[in-house]
Amino acid sequence: MHRVQKLTPCLWFDDQAEEAAKFYCAIFDHSKIAGITHYGKAGQKIHCRPEGSVMTVSFELDGQSFTGLNGGPVFKFNEAISFQVNCHTQEEVDHFWGRLSAGGPVEAQQCGWLKDKFGVSWQVVPVVLMDMMKDPDTAKSQRAMTAMLQMKKLDIATLQRAFDGES
């Protein structure tokens, strides 16, 4: 019996769900498009979408299930919801930052946050930063926080120097 994930984020797009799913699957390892549904005649007066056009795209990013819905221009993404990408190395930070931010608004980039070209918000976060923030030495954690607040893409070496009191 196939186990169904209890919680699956559903992302509402105007009509770019399939494009977005392909974009995200190309960025994250262990990712795939699991299924696509199409609008039919049923409910056409309500959904107003062309018959045969993509309705939903089920996809997985590194094992996490998502659904993309083409629901029209009624709703837009905002920063109230974001996806956090936990990175172990600067190479990972650079990879995810570069790929996810491509085509997105530069003005939305701050403190490890970015918006992609579809308007979805992401946080590209080095795992070591979370450890720094939890350190019982508040002088260290505050130095790391001050350094982070000056950055767009987070730089692990700079954060570590600030944490260690070397900058």
PDB file of C-alpha atoms in Angstrom:
ATOM      1  CA  MET A   1       0.000   0.000   0.000  1.00  0.00           C
ATOM      2  CA  HIS A   2       1.343   3.395  -1.026  1.00  0.00           C
ATOM      3  CA  ARG A   3       1.753   5.767   1.938  1.00  0.00           C
ATOM      4  CA  VAL A   4       0.264   9.213   1.353  1.00  0.00           C
ATOM      5  CA  GLN A   5       2.096  12.102   2.971  1.00  0.00           C
ATOM      6  CA  LYS A   6      -0.120  13.719   5.638  1.00  0.00           C
ATOM      7  CA  LEU A   7       0.885  17.301   4.853  1.00  0.00           C
ATOM      8  CA  THR A   8       1.485  18.518   1.311  1.00  0.00           C
ATOM      9  CA  PRO A   9       1.979  22.205   0.584  1.00  0.00           C
ATOM     10  CA  CYS A  10      -0.183  23.383  -2.311  1.00  0.00           C
ATOM     11  CA  LEU A  11       1.171  26.325  -4.292  1.00  0.00           C
ATOM     12  CA  TRP A  12      -1.375  28.413  -6.224  1.00  0.00           C
ATOM     13  CA  PHE A  13      -0.071  29.656  -9.559  1.00  0.00           C
ATOM     14  CA  ASP A  14      -1.849  31.596 -12.277  1.00  0.00           C
ATOM     15  CA  ASP A  15      -0.915  29.110 -15.009  1.00  0.00           C
ATOM     16  CA  GLN A  16       2.754  28.249 -14.365  1.00  0.00           C
ATOM     17  CA  ALA A  17       2.460  25.174 -12.077  1.00  0.00           C
ATOM     18  CA  GLU A  18       4.091  22.764 -14.530  1.00  0.00           C
ATOM     19  CA  GLU A  19       6.872  25.228 -15.424  1.00  0.00           C
ATOM     20  CA  ALA A  20       7.532  25.860 -11.723  1.00  0.00           C
ATOM     21  CA  ALA A  21       7.569  22.147 -10.856  1.00  0.00           C
ATOM     22  CA  LYS A  22      10.107  21.466 -13.622  1.00  0.00           C
ATOM     23  CA  PHE A  23      12.194  24.452 -12.462  1.00  0.00           C
ATOM     24  CA  TYR A  24      12.268  23.243  -8.842  1.00  0.00           C
ATOM     25  CA  CYS A  25      12.904  19.595  -9.778  1.00  0.00           C
ATOM     26  CA  ALA A  26      15.964  20.691 -11.775  1.00  0.00           C
ATOM     27  CA  ILE A  27      17.392  22.412  -8.676  1.00  0.00           C
ATOM     28  CA  PHE A  28      16.871  19.806  -5.937  1.00  0.00           C
ATOM     29  CA  ASP A  29      18.336  16.296  -5.978  1.00  0.00           C
ATOM     30  CA  HIS A  30      15.995  13.337  -5.519  1.00  0.00           C
ATOM     31  CA  SER A  31      13.115  15.231  -7.124  1.00  0.00           C
ATOM     32  CA  LYS A  32      10.471  14.305  -9.666  1.00  0.00           C
ATOM     33  CA  ILE A  33       7.131  15.174 -11.148  1.00  0.00           C
ATOM     34  CA  ALA A  34       4.749  12.525  -9.852  1.00  0.00           C
ATOM     35  CA  GLY A  35       1.594  13.366 -11.784  1.00  0.00           C
ATOM     36  CA  ILE A  36      -0.342  15.959 -13.750  1.00  0.00           C
ATOM     37  CA  THR A  37      -4.111  16.485 -13.901  1.00  0.00           C
ATOM     38  CA  HIS A  38      -5.994  18.537 -16.485  1.00  0.00           C
ATOM     39  CA  TYR A  39      -9.106  20.651 -16.469  1.00  0.00           C
ATOM     40  CA  GLY A  40     -12.117  19.134 -18.190  1.00  0.00           C
ATOM     41  CA  LYS A  41     -15.608  20.347 -19.006  1.00  0.00           C
ATOM     42  CA  ALA A  42     -16.867  19.744 -15.463  1.00  0.00           C
ATOM     43  CA  GLY A  43     -16.988  22.998 -13.513  1.00  0.00           C
ATOM     44  CA  GLN A  44     -15.844  25.105 -16.459  1.00  0.00           C
ATOM     45  CA  LYS A  45     -18.265  27.909 -15.507  1.00  0.00           C
ATOM     46  CA  ILE A  46     -16.591  28.057 -12.082  1.00  0.00           C
ATOM     47  CA  HIS A  47     -12.906  27.536 -12.857  1.00  0.00           C
ATOM     48  CA  CYS A  48     -12.947  29.256 -16.286  1.00  0.00           C
ATOM     49  CA  ARG A  49      -9.826  27.353 -17.321  1.00  0.00           C
ATOM     50  CA  PRO A  50      -9.448  25.962 -20.847  1.00  0.00           C
ATOM     51  CA  GLU A  51     -10.377  22.326 -21.208  1.00  0.00           C
ATOM     52  CA  GLY A  52      -7.230  20.199 -21.350  1.00  0.00           C
ATOM     53  CA  SER A  53      -5.024  22.791 -19.640  1.00  0.00           C
ATOM     54  CA  VAL A  54      -2.955  21.720 -16.631  1.00  0.00           C
ATOM     55  CA  MET A  55      -4.917  21.846 -13.379  1.00  0.00           C
ATOM     56  CA  THR A  56      -2.447  20.353 -10.861  1.00  0.00           C
ATOM     57  CA  VAL A  57       1.101  19.083 -10.834  1.00  0.00           C
ATOM     58  CA  SER A  58       2.192  16.715  -8.065  1.00  0.00           C
ATOM     59  CA  PHE A  59       5.938  16.832  -7.501  1.00  0.00           C
ATOM     60  CA  GLU A  60       8.586  15.948  -4.956  1.00  0.00           C
ATOM     61  CA  LEU A  61      11.602  18.010  -3.954  1.00  0.00           C
ATOM     62  CA  ASP A  62      14.196  15.920  -2.130  1.00  0.00           C
ATOM     63  CA  GLY A  63      11.385  13.607  -0.991  1.00  0.00           C
ATOM     64  CA  GLN A  64       8.970  16.367   0.142  1.00  0.00           C
ATOM     65  CA  SER A  65       5.647  16.271  -1.714  1.00  0.00           C
ATOM     66  CA  PHE A  66       4.131  19.428  -3.184  1.00  0.00           C
ATOM     67  CA  THR A  67       1.140  20.233  -5.347  1.00  0.00           C
ATOM     68  CA  GLY A  68       1.122  23.072  -7.846  1.00  0.00           C
ATOM     69  CA  LEU A  69      -2.357  24.337  -8.774  1.00  0.00           C
ATOM     70  CA  ASN A  70      -3.138  26.510 -11.781  1.00  0.00           C
ATOM     71  CA  GLY A  71      -5.975  28.490 -10.260  1.00  0.00           C
ATOM     72  CA  GLY A  72      -5.742  31.773 -12.124  1.00  0.00           C
ATOM     73  CA  PRO A  73      -4.574  35.234 -11.042  1.00  0.00           C
ATOM     74  CA  VAL A  74      -6.776  35.466  -7.923  1.00  0.00           C
ATOM     75  CA  PHE A  75      -4.029  34.910  -5.308  1.00  0.00           C
ATOM     76  CA  LYS A  76      -0.358  35.899  -5.187  1.00  0.00           C
ATOM     77  CA  PHE A  77       2.518  34.568  -3.103  1.00  0.00           C
ATOM     78  CA  ASN A  78       3.922  36.678  -0.287  1.00  0.00           C
ATOM     79  CA  GLU A  79       6.593  36.420   2.400  1.00  0.00           C
ATOM     80  CA  ALA A  80       4.144  35.117   5.029  1.00  0.00           C
ATOM     81  CA  ILE A  81       5.058  31.625   3.779  1.00  0.00           C
ATOM     82  CA  SER A  82       8.554  30.596   2.727  1.00  0.00           C
ATOM     83  CA  PHE A  83      10.504  27.404   2.231  1.00  0.00           C
ATOM     84  CA  GLN A  84      13.730  27.006   4.165  1.00  0.00           C
ATOM     85  CA  VAL A  85      16.603  25.248   2.415  1.00  0.00           C
ATOM     86  CA  ASN A  86      19.082  23.995   5.008  1.00  0.00           C
ATOM     87  CA  CYS A  87      22.643  23.913   3.648  1.00  0.00           C
ATOM     88  CA  HIS A  88      25.755  22.285   5.096  1.00  0.00           C
ATOM     89  CA  THR A  89      28.360  24.001   2.916  1.00  0.00           C
ATOM     90  CA  GLN A  90      28.934  27.296   1.155  1.00  0.00           C
ATOM     91  CA  GLU A  91      28.819  25.362  -2.097  1.00  0.00           C
ATOM     92  CA  GLU A  92      25.232  24.327  -1.280  1.00  0.00           C
ATOM     93  CA  VAL A  93      24.307  27.898  -0.299  1.00  0.00           C
ATOM     94  CA  ASP A  94      25.753  29.183  -3.574  1.00  0.00           C
ATOM     95  CA  HIS A  95      23.968  26.490  -5.628  1.00  0.00           C
ATOM     96  CA  PHE A  96      20.510  27.013  -4.154  1.00  0.00           C
ATOM     97  CA  TRP A  97      20.837  30.792  -3.982  1.00  0.00           C
ATOM     98  CA  GLY A  98      22.003  31.067  -7.575  1.00  0.00           C
ATOM     99  CA  ARG A  99      19.395  28.727  -9.007  1.00  0.00           C
ATOM    100  CA  LEU A 100      16.380  29.840  -6.939  1.00  0.00           C
ATOM    101  CA  SER A 101      17.075  33.574  -7.276  1.00  0.00           C
ATOM    102  CA  ALA A 102      17.541  33.413 -11.074  1.00  0.00           C
ATOM    103  CA  GLY A 103      14.922  35.690 -12.608  1.00  0.00           C
ATOM    104  CA  GLY A 104      13.541  36.735  -9.221  1.00  0.00           C
ATOM    105  CA  PRO A 105      13.422  40.290  -7.873  1.00  0.00           C
ATOM    106  CA  VAL A 106      16.782  41.426  -6.480  1.00  0.00           C
ATOM    107  CA  GLU A 107      15.015  43.812  -4.088  1.00  0.00           C
ATOM    108  CA  ALA A 108      13.500  40.790  -2.284  1.00  0.00           C
ATOM    109  CA  GLN A 109      16.953  39.453  -1.345  1.00  0.00           C
ATOM    110  CA  GLN A 110      17.857  40.021   2.289  1.00  0.00           C
ATOM    111  CA  CYS A 111      19.382  37.990   5.141  1.00  0.00           C
ATOM    112  CA  GLY A 112      19.275  34.709   3.228  1.00  0.00           C
ATOM    113  CA  TRP A 113      15.730  35.308   1.926  1.00  0.00           C
ATOM    114  CA  LEU A 114      14.875  35.525  -1.756  1.00  0.00           C
ATOM    115  CA  LYS A 115      11.909  35.315  -4.084  1.00  0.00           C
ATOM    116  CA  ASP A 116      12.098  33.138  -7.165  1.00  0.00           C
ATOM    117  CA  LYS A 117      10.790  34.082 -10.604  1.00  0.00           C
ATOM    118  CA  PHE A 118       7.330  32.773  -9.640  1.00  0.00           C
ATOM    119  CA  GLY A 119       7.142  34.929  -6.496  1.00  0.00           C
ATOM    120  CA  VAL A 120       7.699  32.056  -4.029  1.00  0.00           C
ATOM    121  CA  SER A 121       9.823  33.007  -1.002  1.00  0.00           C
ATOM    122  CA  TRP A 122      12.800  30.881   0.034  1.00  0.00           C
ATOM    123  CA  GLN A 123      15.314  31.027   2.871  1.00  0.00           C
ATOM    124  CA  VAL A 124      18.718  29.601   1.965  1.00  0.00           C
ATOM    125  CA  VAL A 125      20.248  28.965   5.380  1.00  0.00           C
ATOM    126  CA  PRO A 126      23.550  27.443   6.467  1.00  0.00           C
ATOM    127  CA  VAL A 127      22.893  24.892   9.223  1.00  0.00           C
ATOM    128  CA  VAL A 128      25.853  26.309  11.143  1.00  0.00           C
ATOM    129  CA  LEU A 129      23.981  29.627  11.490  1.00  0.00           C
ATOM    130  CA  MET A 130      21.238  27.876  13.457  1.00  0.00           C
ATOM    131  CA  ASP A 131      23.917  26.485  15.786  1.00  0.00           C
ATOM    132  CA  MET A 132      25.404  29.964  16.171  1.00  0.00           C
ATOM    133  CA  MET A 133      22.005  31.445  17.045  1.00  0.00           C
ATOM    134  CA  LYS A 134      21.465  28.788  19.745  1.00  0.00           C
ATOM    135  CA  ASP A 135      24.870  29.303  21.359  1.00  0.00           C
ATOM    136  CA  PRO A 136      24.523  30.197  25.057  1.00  0.00           C
ATOM    137  CA  ASP A 137      27.171  32.932  24.620  1.00  0.00           C
ATOM    138  CA  THR A 138      24.867  35.732  23.505  1.00  0.00           C
ATOM    139  CA  ALA A 139      27.793  37.990  22.545  1.00  0.00           C
ATOM    140  CA  LYS A 140      28.794  35.411  19.914  1.00  0.00           C
ATOM    141  CA  SER A 141      25.262  34.859  18.628  1.00  0.00           C
ATOM    142  CA  GLN A 142      24.618  38.601  18.434  1.00  0.00           C
ATOM    143  CA  ARG A 143      27.806  39.162  16.418  1.00  0.00           C
ATOM    144  CA  ALA A 144      26.664  36.470  13.969  1.00  0.00           C
ATOM    145  CA  MET A 145      23.193  38.063  13.817  1.00  0.00           C
ATOM    146  CA  THR A 146      24.675  41.498  13.134  1.00  0.00           C
ATOM    147  CA  ALA A 147      26.794  40.048  10.312  1.00  0.00           C
ATOM    148  CA  MET A 148      23.806  38.192   8.837  1.00  0.00           C
ATOM    149  CA  LEU A 149      21.698  41.360   8.781  1.00  0.00           C
ATOM    150  CA  GLN A 150      24.259  42.960   6.449  1.00  0.00           C
ATOM    151  CA  MET A 151      24.057  40.170   3.862  1.00  0.00           C
ATOM    152  CA  LYS A 152      21.843  39.147   0.992  1.00  0.00           C
ATOM    153  CA  LYS A 153      23.220  35.663   0.274  1.00  0.00           C
ATOM    154  CA  LEU A 154      24.661  34.259   3.495  1.00  0.00           C
ATOM    155  CA  ASP A 155      28.406  33.680   3.644  1.00  0.00           C
ATOM    156  CA  ILE A 156      29.445  30.976   6.113  1.00  0.00           C
ATOM    157  CA  ALA A 157      33.064  32.148   6.500  1.00  0.00           C
ATOM    158  CA  THR A 158      32.006  35.735   7.260  1.00  0.00           C
ATOM    159  CA  LEU A 159      29.377  34.537   9.733  1.00  0.00           C
ATOM    160  CA  GLN A 160      31.941  32.296  11.437  1.00  0.00           C
ATOM    161  CA  ARG A 161      34.480  35.131  11.711  1.00  0.00           C
ATOM    162  CA  ALA A 162      31.843  37.397  13.263  1.00  0.00           C
ATOM    163  CA  PHE A 163      30.742  34.632  15.636  1.00  0.00           C
ATOM    164  CA  ASP A 164      34.363  34.053  16.682  1.00  0.00           C
ATOM    165  CA  GLY A 165      34.945  37.802  17.183  1.00  0.00           C
ATOM    166  CA  GLU A 166      37.473  38.019  14.339  1.00  0.00           C
ATOM    167  CA  SER A 167      35.818  40.697  12.260  1.00  0.00           C
TER     168      SER A 167
END
